[in-house]
PDB file of C-alpha atoms (C1' of nucleotides) in Angstrom:
ATOM      1  CA  MET A1253       1.898 -14.969  -5.110  1.00  0.00           C
ATOM      2  CA  ASP A1254       0.610 -11.342  -4.170  1.00  0.00           C
ATOM      3  CA  LYS A1255       2.954  -9.103  -2.154  1.00  0.00           C
ATOM      4  CA  PRO A1256       2.224  -8.985   1.766  1.00  0.00           C
ATOM      5  CA  PRO A1257      -0.347  -6.039   1.846  1.00  0.00           C
ATOM      6  CA  ARG A1258       0.181  -2.965   4.088  1.00  0.00           C
ATOM      7  CA  GLN A1259      -1.727  -2.089   7.156  1.00  0.00           C
ATOM      8  CA  THR A1260      -3.675   1.163   8.184  1.00  0.00           C
ATOM      9  CA  LYS A1261      -6.432   1.884  10.795  1.00  0.00           C
ATOM     10  CA  HIS A1262      -9.172  -0.512  11.063  1.00  0.00           C
ATOM     11  CA  GLU A1263      -6.850  -3.513  10.215  1.00  0.00           C
ATOM     12  CA  LEU A1264      -7.157  -2.404   6.740  1.00  0.00           C
ATOM     13  CA  PHE A1265      -4.534  -3.708   4.106  1.00  0.00           C
ATOM     14  CA  LEU A1266      -3.952  -2.683   0.441  1.00  0.00           C
ATOM     15  CA  ASN A1267      -3.430  -5.304  -2.247  1.00  0.00           C
ATOM     16  CA  TYR A1268      -2.661  -4.905  -5.716  1.00  0.00           C
ATOM     17  CA  LYS A1269      -2.265  -7.395  -8.787  1.00  0.00           C
ATOM     18  CA  ILE A1270      -1.079  -6.194 -12.246  1.00  0.00           C
ATOM     19  CA  TRP A1271      -0.794  -8.159 -15.552  1.00  0.00           C
ATOM     20  CA  LEU A1272       0.006  -7.836 -19.180  1.00  0.00           C
ATOM     21  CA  SER A1273      -2.775  -8.568 -21.794  1.00  0.00           C
ATOM     22  CA  GLY A1274      -2.758  -8.657 -25.782  1.00  0.00           C
ATOM     23  CA  LEU A1275      -4.864  -6.577 -27.794  1.00  0.00           C
ATOM     24  CA  THR A1276      -8.027  -8.674 -27.787  1.00  0.00           C
ATOM     25  CA  GLY A1277      -7.903  -8.928 -23.827  1.00  0.00           C
ATOM     26  CA  ASN A1278      -8.185 -12.763 -23.934  1.00  0.00           C
ATOM     27  CA  GLY A1279      -4.865 -13.903 -22.678  1.00  0.00           C
ATOM     28  CA  ARG A1280      -2.864 -12.557 -20.200  1.00  0.00           C
ATOM     29  CA  ILE A1281       0.582 -13.056 -18.306  1.00  0.00           C
ATOM     30  CA  SER A1282      -0.069 -12.552 -14.553  1.00  0.00           C
ATOM     31  CA  ASP A1283       2.331 -12.494 -11.362  1.00  0.00           C
ATOM     32  CA  THR A1284       1.903 -16.109 -11.389  1.00  0.00           C
ATOM     33  CA  THR A1285       3.149 -16.641 -14.740  1.00  0.00           C
ATOM     34  CA  PHE A1286       6.254 -14.469 -14.103  1.00  0.00           C
ATOM     35  CA  ALA A1287       7.009 -16.316 -10.751  1.00  0.00           C
ATOM     36  CA  LEU A1288       6.686 -19.687 -12.781  1.00  0.00           C
ATOM     37  CA  LEU A1289       9.181 -18.050 -15.359  1.00  0.00           C
ATOM     38  CA  ALA A1290      11.577 -17.231 -12.713  1.00  0.00           C
ATOM     39  CA  LYS A1291      11.314 -20.716 -11.178  1.00  0.00           C
ATOM     40  CA  ILE A1292      11.959 -22.208 -14.716  1.00  0.00           C
ATOM     41  CA  LYS A1293      15.032 -19.909 -14.680  1.00  0.00           C
ATOM     42  CA  GLU A1294      16.352 -21.433 -11.624  1.00  0.00           C
ATOM     43  CA  LEU A1295      15.535 -24.991 -11.866  1.00  0.00           C
ATOM     44  CA  GLY A1296      15.445 -25.743 -15.667  1.00  0.00           C
ATOM     45  CA  SER A1297      12.607 -27.568 -15.702  1.00  0.00           C
ATOM     46  CA  ILE A1298       8.694 -26.723 -16.296  1.00  0.00           C
ATOM     47  CA  LYS A1299       7.745 -29.649 -14.108  1.00  0.00           C
ATOM     48  CA  LEU A1300       9.882 -28.916 -11.133  1.00  0.00           C
ATOM     49  CA  ALA A1301       8.874 -24.978 -11.476  1.00  0.00           C
ATOM     50  CA  ALA A1302       5.176 -25.962 -11.209  1.00  0.00           C
ATOM     51  CA  GLN A1303       5.795 -28.055  -8.395  1.00  0.00           C
ATOM     52  CA  ALA A1304       7.696 -25.561  -6.720  1.00  0.00           C
ATOM     53  CA  CYS A1305       4.998 -22.668  -7.340  1.00  0.00           C
ATOM     54  CA  ASP A1306       2.378 -25.218  -6.126  1.00  0.00           C
ATOM     55  CA  ILE A1307       0.375 -25.298  -9.347  1.00  0.00           C
ATOM     56  CA  SER A1308      -0.206 -28.404 -11.744  1.00  0.00           C
ATOM     57  CA  TYR A1309       1.827 -29.016 -14.553  1.00  0.00           C
ATOM     58  CA  ARG A1310      -1.219 -28.655 -16.786  1.00  0.00           C
ATOM     59  CA  LYS A1311      -2.111 -25.031 -15.739  1.00  0.00           C
ATOM     60  CA  ALA A1312       1.787 -24.323 -16.104  1.00  0.00           C
ATOM     61  CA  TRP A1313       1.981 -25.412 -19.549  1.00  0.00           C
ATOM     62  CA  GLY A1314      -1.198 -23.802 -20.353  1.00  0.00           C
ATOM     63  CA  ASP A1315      -0.251 -20.586 -19.061  1.00  0.00           C
ATOM     64  CA  ILE A1316       3.314 -20.451 -20.929  1.00  0.00           C
ATOM     65  CA  GLU A1317       1.489 -21.376 -24.254  1.00  0.00           C
ATOM     66  CA  GLU A1318      -0.946 -18.539 -23.700  1.00  0.00           C
ATOM     67  CA  ALA A1319       1.637 -16.256 -22.885  1.00  0.00           C
ATOM     68  CA  GLU A1320       3.661 -17.125 -25.996  1.00  0.00           C
ATOM     69  CA  LYS A1321       0.743 -17.072 -28.281  1.00  0.00           C
ATOM     70  CA  MET A1322       0.079 -13.655 -26.954  1.00  0.00           C
ATOM     71  CA  LEU A1323       3.398 -12.468 -27.607  1.00  0.00           C
ATOM     72  CA  GLU A1324       4.058 -14.018 -30.677  1.00  0.00           C
ATOM     73  CA  TYR A1325       7.525 -15.174 -29.432  1.00  0.00           C
ATOM     74  CA  GLN A1326       9.057 -18.049 -27.861  1.00  0.00           C
ATOM     75  CA  LEU A1327       9.561 -17.545 -24.111  1.00  0.00           C
ATOM     76  CA  ILE A1328      11.079 -21.212 -23.340  1.00  0.00           C
ATOM     77  CA  ASP A1329      13.203 -23.161 -25.163  1.00  0.00           C
ATOM     78  CA  LYS A1330      12.089 -26.765 -24.480  1.00  0.00           C
ATOM     79  CA  GLN A1331      14.282 -29.797 -24.662  1.00  0.00           C
ATOM     80  CA  ARG A1332      12.045 -33.227 -24.907  1.00  0.00           C
ATOM     81  CA  GLY A1333      13.611 -36.534 -24.374  1.00  0.00           C
ATOM     82  CA  GLY A1334      17.211 -37.656 -23.232  1.00  0.00           C
ATOM     83  CA  LYS A1335      17.976 -39.988 -20.223  1.00  0.00           C
ATOM     84  CA  ASP A1336      16.612 -37.088 -18.108  1.00  0.00           C
ATOM     85  CA  GLY A1337      13.581 -36.800 -19.902  1.00  0.00           C
ATOM     86  CA  GLY A1338      14.147 -33.251 -20.956  1.00  0.00           C
ATOM     87  CA  HIS A1339      14.576 -29.699 -19.601  1.00  0.00           C
ATOM     88  CA  SER A1340      13.767 -26.193 -20.374  1.00  0.00           C
ATOM     89  CA  GLN A1341      15.328 -22.822 -20.264  1.00  0.00           C
ATOM     90  CA  LEU A1342      14.383 -19.287 -20.969  1.00  0.00           C
ATOM     91  CA  THR A1343      14.895 -17.571 -24.091  1.00  0.00           C
ATOM     92  CA  PRO A1344      16.861 -14.117 -24.133  1.00  0.00           C
ATOM     93  CA  ALA A1345      13.613 -12.399 -24.924  1.00  0.00           C
ATOM     94  CA  CYS A1346      12.044 -13.929 -21.788  1.00  0.00           C
ATOM     95  CA  LEU A1347      14.878 -12.927 -19.830  1.00  0.00           C
ATOM     96  CA  LYS A1348      14.515  -9.369 -20.808  1.00  0.00           C
ATOM     97  CA  LEU A1349      10.770  -9.529 -20.199  1.00  0.00           C
ATOM     98  CA  LEU A1350      11.540 -11.089 -16.863  1.00  0.00           C
ATOM     99  CA  GLU A1351      13.913  -8.119 -15.879  1.00  0.00           C
ATOM    100  CA  ALA A1352      11.766  -5.357 -16.987  1.00  0.00           C
ATOM    101  CA  TYR A1353       8.688  -6.915 -15.310  1.00  0.00           C
ATOM    102  CA  ASP A1354      10.759  -7.212 -12.186  1.00  0.00           C
ATOM    103  CA  ALA A1355      11.872  -3.631 -12.404  1.00  0.00           C
ATOM    104  CA  LEU A1356       8.154  -2.434 -12.909  1.00  0.00           C
ATOM    105  CA  HIS A1357       6.854  -4.338  -9.985  1.00  0.00           C
ATOM    106  CA  GLN A1358       9.729  -2.820  -7.892  1.00  0.00           C
ATOM    107  CA  LYS A1359       8.212   0.481  -8.948  1.00  0.00           C
ATOM    108  CA  PHE A1360       4.827  -0.398  -7.964  1.00  0.00           C
ATOM    109  CA  ASP A1361       5.706  -1.502  -4.867  1.00  0.00           C
ATOM    110  CA  ASP A1362       7.238   1.996  -4.102  1.00  0.00           C
ATOM    111  CA  SER A1363       4.234   3.938  -5.501  1.00  0.00           C
ATOM    112  CA  VAL A1364       1.943   1.862  -3.666  1.00  0.00           C
ATOM    113  CA  GLU A1365       3.735   2.361  -0.577  1.00  0.00           C
ATOM    114  CA  ALA A1366       3.609   6.266  -0.899  1.00  0.00           C
ATOM    115  CA  ALA A1367       0.242   6.377  -2.178  1.00  0.00           C
ATOM    116  CA  PHE A1368      -1.114   3.826   0.799  1.00  0.00           C
ATOM    117  CA  GLU A1369       0.641   6.225   3.316  1.00  0.00           C
ATOM    118  CA  ASP A1370      -1.206   9.186   2.032  1.00  0.00           C
ATOM    119  CA  PHE A1371      -4.291   6.898   2.171  1.00  0.00           C
ATOM    120  CA  ARG A1372      -3.591   6.085   5.564  1.00  0.00           C
ATOM    121  CA  LYS A1373      -3.369   9.643   6.778  1.00  0.00           C
ATOM    122  CA  ALA A1374      -6.660  10.769   4.991  1.00  0.00           C
ATOM    123  CA  MET A1375      -8.493   8.103   6.851  1.00  0.00           C
ATOM    124  CA  LEU A1376      -7.516   9.655  10.098  1.00  0.00           C
ATOM    125  CA  THR A1377      -9.095  12.961   9.326  1.00  0.00           C
ATOM    126  CA  LYS A1378     -12.989  13.873   9.440  1.00  0.00           C
ATOM    127  CA  PRO A1379     -15.013  13.418   6.445  1.00  0.00           C
ATOM    128  CA  THR A1380     -15.824  16.513   4.497  1.00  0.00           C
ATOM    129  CA  SER A1381     -19.512  15.938   4.006  1.00  0.00           C
ATOM    130  CA  GLU A1382     -22.019  14.321   6.588  1.00  0.00           C
TER     131      GLU A1382
ATOM    132  CA  MET B1085     -14.123  -1.392 -14.230  1.00  0.00           C
ATOM    133  CA  ASP B1086     -10.421  -1.956 -14.611  1.00  0.00           C
ATOM    134  CA  LYS B1087      -8.775   1.052 -16.233  1.00  0.00           C
ATOM    135  CA  PRO B1088      -8.152   0.896 -19.769  1.00  0.00           C
ATOM    136  CA  PRO B1089      -4.711  -0.701 -20.328  1.00  0.00           C
ATOM    137  CA  ARG B1090      -1.609   0.920 -21.720  1.00  0.00           C
ATOM    138  CA  GLN B1091       0.171  -0.487 -24.811  1.00  0.00           C
ATOM    139  CA  THR B1092       3.892  -1.053 -25.726  1.00  0.00           C
ATOM    140  CA  LYS B1093       5.599  -2.961 -28.298  1.00  0.00           C
ATOM    141  CA  HIS B1094       4.411  -6.287 -29.403  1.00  0.00           C
ATOM    142  CA  GLU B1095       0.971  -5.009 -28.709  1.00  0.00           C
ATOM    143  CA  LEU B1096       1.303  -5.352 -25.071  1.00  0.00           C
ATOM    144  CA  PHE B1097      -0.711  -3.794 -22.612  1.00  0.00           C
ATOM    145  CA  LEU B1098      -0.393  -3.086 -18.768  1.00  0.00           C
ATOM    146  CA  ASN B1099      -3.486  -3.857 -16.325  1.00  0.00           C
ATOM    147  CA  TYR B1100      -3.838  -3.624 -12.909  1.00  0.00           C
ATOM    148  CA  LYS B1101      -6.282  -3.992 -10.049  1.00  0.00           C
ATOM    149  CA  ILE B1102      -5.981  -2.623  -6.502  1.00  0.00           C
ATOM    150  CA  TRP B1103      -8.437  -3.748  -3.493  1.00  0.00           C
ATOM    151  CA  LEU B1104      -8.526  -3.509   0.407  1.00  0.00           C
ATOM    152  CA  SER B1105      -8.663  -6.704   2.577  1.00  0.00           C
ATOM    153  CA  GLY B1106      -8.938  -7.214   6.158  1.00  0.00           C
ATOM    154  CA  LEU B1107      -6.321  -9.036   8.346  1.00  0.00           C
ATOM    155  CA  THR B1108      -7.449 -12.646   7.618  1.00  0.00           C
ATOM    156  CA  GLY B1109      -7.390 -12.036   3.829  1.00  0.00           C
ATOM    157  CA  ASN B1110     -11.029 -13.335   3.494  1.00  0.00           C
ATOM    158  CA  GLY B1111     -13.224 -10.478   2.625  1.00  0.00           C
ATOM    159  CA  ARG B1112     -12.173  -7.590   0.002  1.00  0.00           C
ATOM    160  CA  ILE B1113     -13.280  -4.248  -0.875  1.00  0.00           C
ATOM    161  CA  SER B1114     -12.682  -4.356  -4.610  1.00  0.00           C
ATOM    162  CA  ASP B1115     -12.893  -1.521  -7.174  1.00  0.00           C
ATOM    163  CA  THR B1116     -16.533  -2.739  -8.217  1.00  0.00           C
ATOM    164  CA  THR B1117     -17.554  -2.117  -4.501  1.00  0.00           C
ATOM    165  CA  PHE B1118     -16.151   1.251  -4.733  1.00  0.00           C
ATOM    166  CA  ALA B1119     -17.978   2.164  -7.758  1.00  0.00           C
ATOM    167  CA  LEU B1120     -21.042   0.462  -6.335  1.00  0.00           C
ATOM    168  CA  LEU B1121     -20.699   2.715  -3.378  1.00  0.00           C
ATOM    169  CA  ALA B1122     -20.299   5.623  -5.507  1.00  0.00           C
ATOM    170  CA  LYS B1123     -23.452   4.943  -7.521  1.00  0.00           C
ATOM    171  CA  ILE B1124     -25.353   4.198  -4.063  1.00  0.00           C
ATOM    172  CA  LYS B1125     -24.032   7.838  -3.013  1.00  0.00           C
ATOM    173  CA  GLU B1126     -25.603   9.319  -6.637  1.00  0.00           C
ATOM    174  CA  LEU B1127     -28.644   7.375  -6.838  1.00  0.00           C
ATOM    175  CA  GLY B1128     -29.614   6.819  -3.089  1.00  0.00           C
ATOM    176  CA  SER B1129     -30.387   2.998  -3.649  1.00  0.00           C
ATOM    177  CA  ILE B1130     -28.539  -0.127  -3.622  1.00  0.00           C
ATOM    178  CA  LYS B1131     -30.958  -1.543  -6.095  1.00  0.00           C
ATOM    179  CA  LEU B1132     -30.541   1.525  -8.644  1.00  0.00           C
ATOM    180  CA  ALA B1133     -26.818   1.276  -7.984  1.00  0.00           C
ATOM    181  CA  ALA B1134     -26.311  -2.586  -8.548  1.00  0.00           C
ATOM    182  CA  GLN B1135     -28.606  -1.962 -11.903  1.00  0.00           C
ATOM    183  CA  ALA B1136     -26.138   1.042 -12.878  1.00  0.00           C
ATOM    184  CA  CYS B1137     -23.198  -1.122 -11.970  1.00  0.00           C
ATOM    185  CA  ASP B1138     -24.674  -4.047 -14.168  1.00  0.00           C
ATOM    186  CA  ILE B1139     -24.116  -6.482 -11.298  1.00  0.00           C
ATOM    187  CA  SER B1140     -27.271  -8.490  -9.617  1.00  0.00           C
ATOM    188  CA  TYR B1141     -28.443  -6.810  -6.605  1.00  0.00           C
ATOM    189  CA  ARG B1142     -27.776 -10.101  -4.692  1.00  0.00           C
ATOM    190  CA  LYS B1143     -24.046  -9.629  -5.353  1.00  0.00           C
ATOM    191  CA  ALA B1144     -24.369  -6.100  -4.687  1.00  0.00           C
ATOM    192  CA  TRP B1145     -25.714  -6.609  -1.238  1.00  0.00           C
ATOM    193  CA  GLY B1146     -23.305  -9.487  -0.601  1.00  0.00           C
ATOM    194  CA  ASP B1147     -20.195  -7.121  -1.220  1.00  0.00           C
ATOM    195  CA  ILE B1148     -21.554  -4.357   0.905  1.00  0.00           C
ATOM    196  CA  GLU B1149     -22.028  -6.921   3.779  1.00  0.00           C
ATOM    197  CA  GLU B1150     -18.910  -8.194   3.238  1.00  0.00           C
ATOM    198  CA  ALA B1151     -17.285  -4.908   3.138  1.00  0.00           C
ATOM    199  CA  GLU B1152     -19.073  -3.740   6.523  1.00  0.00           C
ATOM    200  CA  LYS B1153     -18.137  -7.042   8.292  1.00  0.00           C
ATOM    201  CA  MET B1154     -14.267  -6.580   7.256  1.00  0.00           C
ATOM    202  CA  LEU B1155     -14.301  -3.081   8.387  1.00  0.00           C
ATOM    203  CA  GLU B1156     -16.213  -3.697  11.466  1.00  0.00           C
ATOM    204  CA  TYR B1157     -18.272  -0.318  10.943  1.00  0.00           C
ATOM    205  CA  GLN B1158     -21.471   0.536   8.954  1.00  0.00           C
ATOM    206  CA  LEU B1159     -20.808   1.923   5.441  1.00  0.00           C
ATOM    207  CA  ILE B1160     -24.623   2.659   4.452  1.00  0.00           C
ATOM    208  CA  ASP B1161     -27.692   3.785   6.361  1.00  0.00           C
ATOM    209  CA  LYS B1162     -30.223   1.470   5.047  1.00  0.00           C
ATOM    210  CA  GLN B1163     -34.097   2.765   5.139  1.00  0.00           C
ATOM    211  CA  ARG B1164     -36.383  -0.133   4.706  1.00  0.00           C
ATOM    212  CA  GLY B1165     -40.157   0.360   4.207  1.00  0.00           C
ATOM    213  CA  GLY B1166     -42.225   3.279   3.278  1.00  0.00           C
ATOM    214  CA  LYS B1167     -44.119   3.806   0.309  1.00  0.00           C
ATOM    215  CA  ASP B1168     -41.091   4.278  -1.705  1.00  0.00           C
ATOM    216  CA  GLY B1169     -40.083   0.851  -0.300  1.00  0.00           C
ATOM    217  CA  GLY B1170     -36.777   2.009   1.115  1.00  0.00           C
ATOM    218  CA  HIS B1171     -33.651   3.779   0.348  1.00  0.00           C
ATOM    219  CA  SER B1172     -29.991   4.034   1.199  1.00  0.00           C
ATOM    220  CA  GLN B1173     -27.273   6.459   1.908  1.00  0.00           C
ATOM    221  CA  LEU B1174     -23.457   6.511   2.595  1.00  0.00           C
ATOM    222  CA  THR B1175     -22.327   6.920   6.266  1.00  0.00           C
ATOM    223  CA  PRO B1176     -19.968   9.734   7.017  1.00  0.00           C
ATOM    224  CA  ALA B1177     -17.102   6.947   7.508  1.00  0.00           C
ATOM    225  CA  CYS B1178     -17.982   5.670   4.020  1.00  0.00           C
ATOM    226  CA  LEU B1179     -17.652   9.050   2.326  1.00  0.00           C
ATOM    227  CA  LYS B1180     -14.468   9.656   3.876  1.00  0.00           C
ATOM    228  CA  LEU B1181     -13.187   6.091   2.706  1.00  0.00           C
ATOM    229  CA  LEU B1182     -14.444   6.878  -0.580  1.00  0.00           C
ATOM    230  CA  GLU B1183     -12.734  10.019  -0.837  1.00  0.00           C
ATOM    231  CA  ALA B1184      -9.351   8.570   0.465  1.00  0.00           C
ATOM    232  CA  TYR B1185      -9.844   5.560  -1.954  1.00  0.00           C
ATOM    233  CA  ASP B1186     -10.380   7.914  -5.068  1.00  0.00           C
ATOM    234  CA  ALA B1187      -7.125   9.689  -4.095  1.00  0.00           C
ATOM    235  CA  LEU B1188      -5.276   6.692  -3.691  1.00  0.00           C
ATOM    236  CA  HIS B1189      -6.533   5.266  -7.050  1.00  0.00           C
ATOM    237  CA  GLN B1190      -5.562   8.437  -8.961  1.00  0.00           C
ATOM    238  CA  LYS B1191      -2.258   8.455  -7.346  1.00  0.00           C
ATOM    239  CA  PHE B1192      -2.031   4.890  -8.495  1.00  0.00           C
ATOM    240  CA  ASP B1193      -2.771   5.940 -12.233  1.00  0.00           C
ATOM    241  CA  ASP B1194      -0.156   8.330 -12.266  1.00  0.00           C
ATOM    242  CA  SER B1195       2.595   6.229 -10.810  1.00  0.00           C
ATOM    243  CA  VAL B1196       1.542   3.412 -13.412  1.00  0.00           C
ATOM    244  CA  GLU B1197       1.956   5.867 -16.174  1.00  0.00           C
ATOM    245  CA  ALA B1198       5.740   6.558 -15.325  1.00  0.00           C
ATOM    246  CA  ALA B1199       6.215   3.046 -14.298  1.00  0.00           C
ATOM    247  CA  PHE B1200       5.000   1.436 -17.741  1.00  0.00           C
ATOM    248  CA  GLU B1201       6.676   4.069 -19.694  1.00  0.00           C
ATOM    249  CA  ASP B1202       9.919   2.669 -18.162  1.00  0.00           C
ATOM    250  CA  PHE B1203       8.721  -0.644 -18.941  1.00  0.00           C
ATOM    251  CA  ARG B1204       8.144   0.087 -22.272  1.00  0.00           C
ATOM    252  CA  LYS B1205      11.883   1.510 -22.775  1.00  0.00           C
ATOM    253  CA  ALA B1206      13.283  -1.465 -21.183  1.00  0.00           C
ATOM    254  CA  MET B1207      11.535  -4.041 -23.442  1.00  0.00           C
ATOM    255  CA  LEU B1208      13.349  -2.024 -26.556  1.00  0.00           C
ATOM    256  CA  THR B1209      16.681  -2.879 -25.340  1.00  0.00           C
ATOM    257  CA  LYS B1210      18.672  -6.031 -25.699  1.00  0.00           C
ATOM    258  CA  PRO B1211      18.784  -8.657 -22.847  1.00  0.00           C
ATOM    259  CA  THR B1212      21.389  -8.310 -20.396  1.00  0.00           C
ATOM    260  CA  SER B1213      22.413 -12.191 -20.618  1.00  0.00           C
ATOM    261  CA  GLU B1214      21.873 -14.781 -23.436  1.00  0.00           C
TER     262      GLU B1214
ATOM    263  C1'  DA C1392     -55.022  -1.302   8.169  1.00  0.00           C
ATOM    264  C1'  DA C1393     -53.718  -2.094   3.622  1.00  0.00           C
ATOM    265  C1'  DA C1394     -50.509  -1.394  -0.234  1.00  0.00           C
ATOM    266  C1'  DC C1395     -45.991  -0.444  -2.141  1.00  0.00           C
ATOM    267  C1'  DG C1396     -41.151  -1.172  -3.407  1.00  0.00           C
ATOM    268  C1'  DA C1397     -36.504  -1.326  -1.908  1.00  0.00           C
ATOM    269  C1'  DT C1398     -34.162  -3.894   1.571  1.00  0.00           C
ATOM    270  C1'  DA C1399     -32.619  -8.643   3.136  1.00  0.00           C
ATOM    271  C1'  DT C1400     -31.509 -13.607   2.602  1.00  0.00           C
ATOM    272  C1'  DG C1401     -31.624 -18.620   1.309  1.00  0.00           C
ATOM    273  C1'  DC C1402     -30.735 -21.765  -2.225  1.00  0.00           C
ATOM    274  C1'  DA C1403     -30.369 -23.787  -7.002  1.00  0.00           C
ATOM    275  C1'  DT C1404     -28.253 -22.905 -11.076  1.00  0.00           C
ATOM    276  C1'  DA C1405     -24.705 -21.072 -14.207  1.00  0.00           C
ATOM    277  C1'  DT C1406     -19.908 -19.434 -15.371  1.00  0.00           C
ATOM    278  C1'  DT C1407     -15.484 -19.365 -14.881  1.00  0.00           C
ATOM    279  C1'  DT C1408     -11.092 -20.933 -13.345  1.00  0.00           C
ATOM    280  C1'  DT C1409      -8.094 -24.823 -11.542  1.00  0.00           C
ATOM    281  C1'  DT C1410      -6.939 -29.411 -10.868  1.00  0.00           C
ATOM    282  C1'  DA C1411      -6.641 -34.420 -11.550  1.00  0.00           C
ATOM    283  C1'  DC C1412      -5.837 -37.994 -14.433  1.00  0.00           C
ATOM    284  C1'  DA C1413      -4.690 -40.476 -18.129  1.00  0.00           C
ATOM    285  C1'  DC C1414      -1.807 -41.205 -22.182  1.00  0.00           C
ATOM    286  C1'  DC C1415       1.119 -39.812 -25.873  1.00  0.00           C
ATOM    287  C1'  DT C1416       6.008 -37.927 -27.484  1.00  0.00           C
ATOM    288  C1'  DC C1417      10.653 -37.617 -27.691  1.00  0.00           C
ATOM    289  C1'  DG C1418      15.741 -38.662 -27.976  1.00  0.00           C
ATOM    290  C1'  DA C1419      20.321 -39.056 -25.208  1.00  0.00           C
ATOM    291  C1'  DA C1420      22.194 -42.587 -22.524  1.00  0.00           C
ATOM    292  C1'  DA C1421      22.774 -47.144 -20.953  1.00  0.00           C
TER     293       DA C1421
ATOM    294  C1'  DT D 466      17.094 -50.634 -29.152  1.00  0.00           C
ATOM    295  C1'  DT D 467      15.240 -50.584 -24.882  1.00  0.00           C
ATOM    296  C1'  DT D 468      14.638 -47.238 -20.762  1.00  0.00           C
ATOM    297  C1'  DC D 469      13.638 -42.948 -18.503  1.00  0.00           C
ATOM    298  C1'  DG D 470      11.597 -38.950 -17.385  1.00  0.00           C
ATOM    299  C1'  DA D 471      10.183 -34.514 -18.849  1.00  0.00           C
ATOM    300  C1'  DG D 472       7.590 -32.096 -22.351  1.00  0.00           C
ATOM    301  C1'  DG D 473       2.626 -32.122 -24.463  1.00  0.00           C
ATOM    302  C1'  DT D 474      -2.225 -32.581 -24.549  1.00  0.00           C
ATOM    303  C1'  DG D 475      -7.428 -33.691 -24.207  1.00  0.00           C
ATOM    304  C1'  DT D 476     -11.076 -34.411 -20.932  1.00  0.00           C
ATOM    305  C1'  DA D 477     -13.492 -35.050 -16.729  1.00  0.00           C
ATOM    306  C1'  DA D 478     -13.757 -33.681 -11.937  1.00  0.00           C
ATOM    307  C1'  DA D 479     -13.553 -29.941  -8.739  1.00  0.00           C
ATOM    308  C1'  DA D 480     -13.576 -25.297  -6.737  1.00  0.00           C
ATOM    309  C1'  DA D 481     -14.354 -20.901  -6.782  1.00  0.00           C
ATOM    310  C1'  DT D 482     -17.471 -16.979  -8.477  1.00  0.00           C
ATOM    311  C1'  DA D 483     -21.478 -15.118 -10.021  1.00  0.00           C
ATOM    312  C1'  DT D 484     -26.140 -14.877 -11.249  1.00  0.00           C
ATOM    313  C1'  DG D 485     -31.282 -15.832 -10.852  1.00  0.00           C
ATOM    314  C1'  DC D 486     -35.355 -16.642  -8.636  1.00  0.00           C
ATOM    315  C1'  DA D 487     -38.223 -17.254  -4.757  1.00  0.00           C
ATOM    316  C1'  DT D 488     -39.883 -15.047  -0.970  1.00  0.00           C
ATOM    317  C1'  DA D 489     -39.791 -12.452   3.537  1.00  0.00           C
ATOM    318  C1'  DT D 490     -39.457  -7.969   5.991  1.00  0.00           C
ATOM    319  C1'  DC D 491     -39.873  -3.558   6.779  1.00  0.00           C
ATOM    320  C1'  DG D 492     -42.663   1.094   7.703  1.00  0.00           C
ATOM    321  C1'  DT D 493     -44.280   5.238   5.565  1.00  0.00           C
ATOM    322  C1'  DT D 494     -48.020   6.679   2.804  1.00  0.00           C
ATOM    323  C1'  DT D 495     -52.633   6.687   1.324  1.00  0.00           C
TER     324       DT D 495
END
DNA sequence: AAACGATATGCATATTTTTACACCTCGAAA
DNA sequence: TTTCGAGGTGTAAAAATATGCATATCGTTT
């Protein structure tokens, strides 16, 4: 789920993770949840998306429930029943959120790139105090 | 330990965490470990620093060991024995690392501020697809 | 050489997070 | 009206993390 980290001297890598939370702090929409949403958009099913993301259906469902409770709006239009059992698709609000998050993530990547480059350079200099 | 998150519409907050890892991925130097190192620098003792950071000595020691194993160089000069029992101080290499990390974190904060502002604005617009 | 207190370490016990599994619900299509 | 398979839900098991506790080690100071 996490982006492949960047290397520096001493075989050191920088990693990061971002997530959204509500006021109370309990409840979060993590990277993995967004990945799940993206897969639901692609595959049209929570079950298939969970499999694709290599997490249990139970966790997938719980994460979505938590996110919807936190945001206080629907992320997914869920259709149950039918010969095919059912299917799911993202709500317009969810698509918007997903887009905004993707853009946010991209900006993060760029920023991290720059910041880590400075870090790498700093690690090549002598310490200011002994 | 994590920075206080920023708010947007829907009482939404952005959180993030950064950490360093080695090649294998097992082993990490987290924000809390850097905070611990900073406290050791300030207090001259792993025990006191662990108390100040509100973590167990056991965890503090484990985190340091893990970090040193990962980096393959000493972060702390540990002195055992003596009337006072012993004390610890950061190595020059650790001081350098700490400085570089602090700068990295600051740049990160600034970038996050800007990126989240864009995110917040994006969330106020209509979705591109229905 | 005895004492003191922080470093050092194993291990058993929480706590948190994730998975596994059982079982029910739904409703279009056969 | 029966069937089918995904949606939906509780709960126990498992895995990953963190904590607590006991105990040994070290070496300067007294």
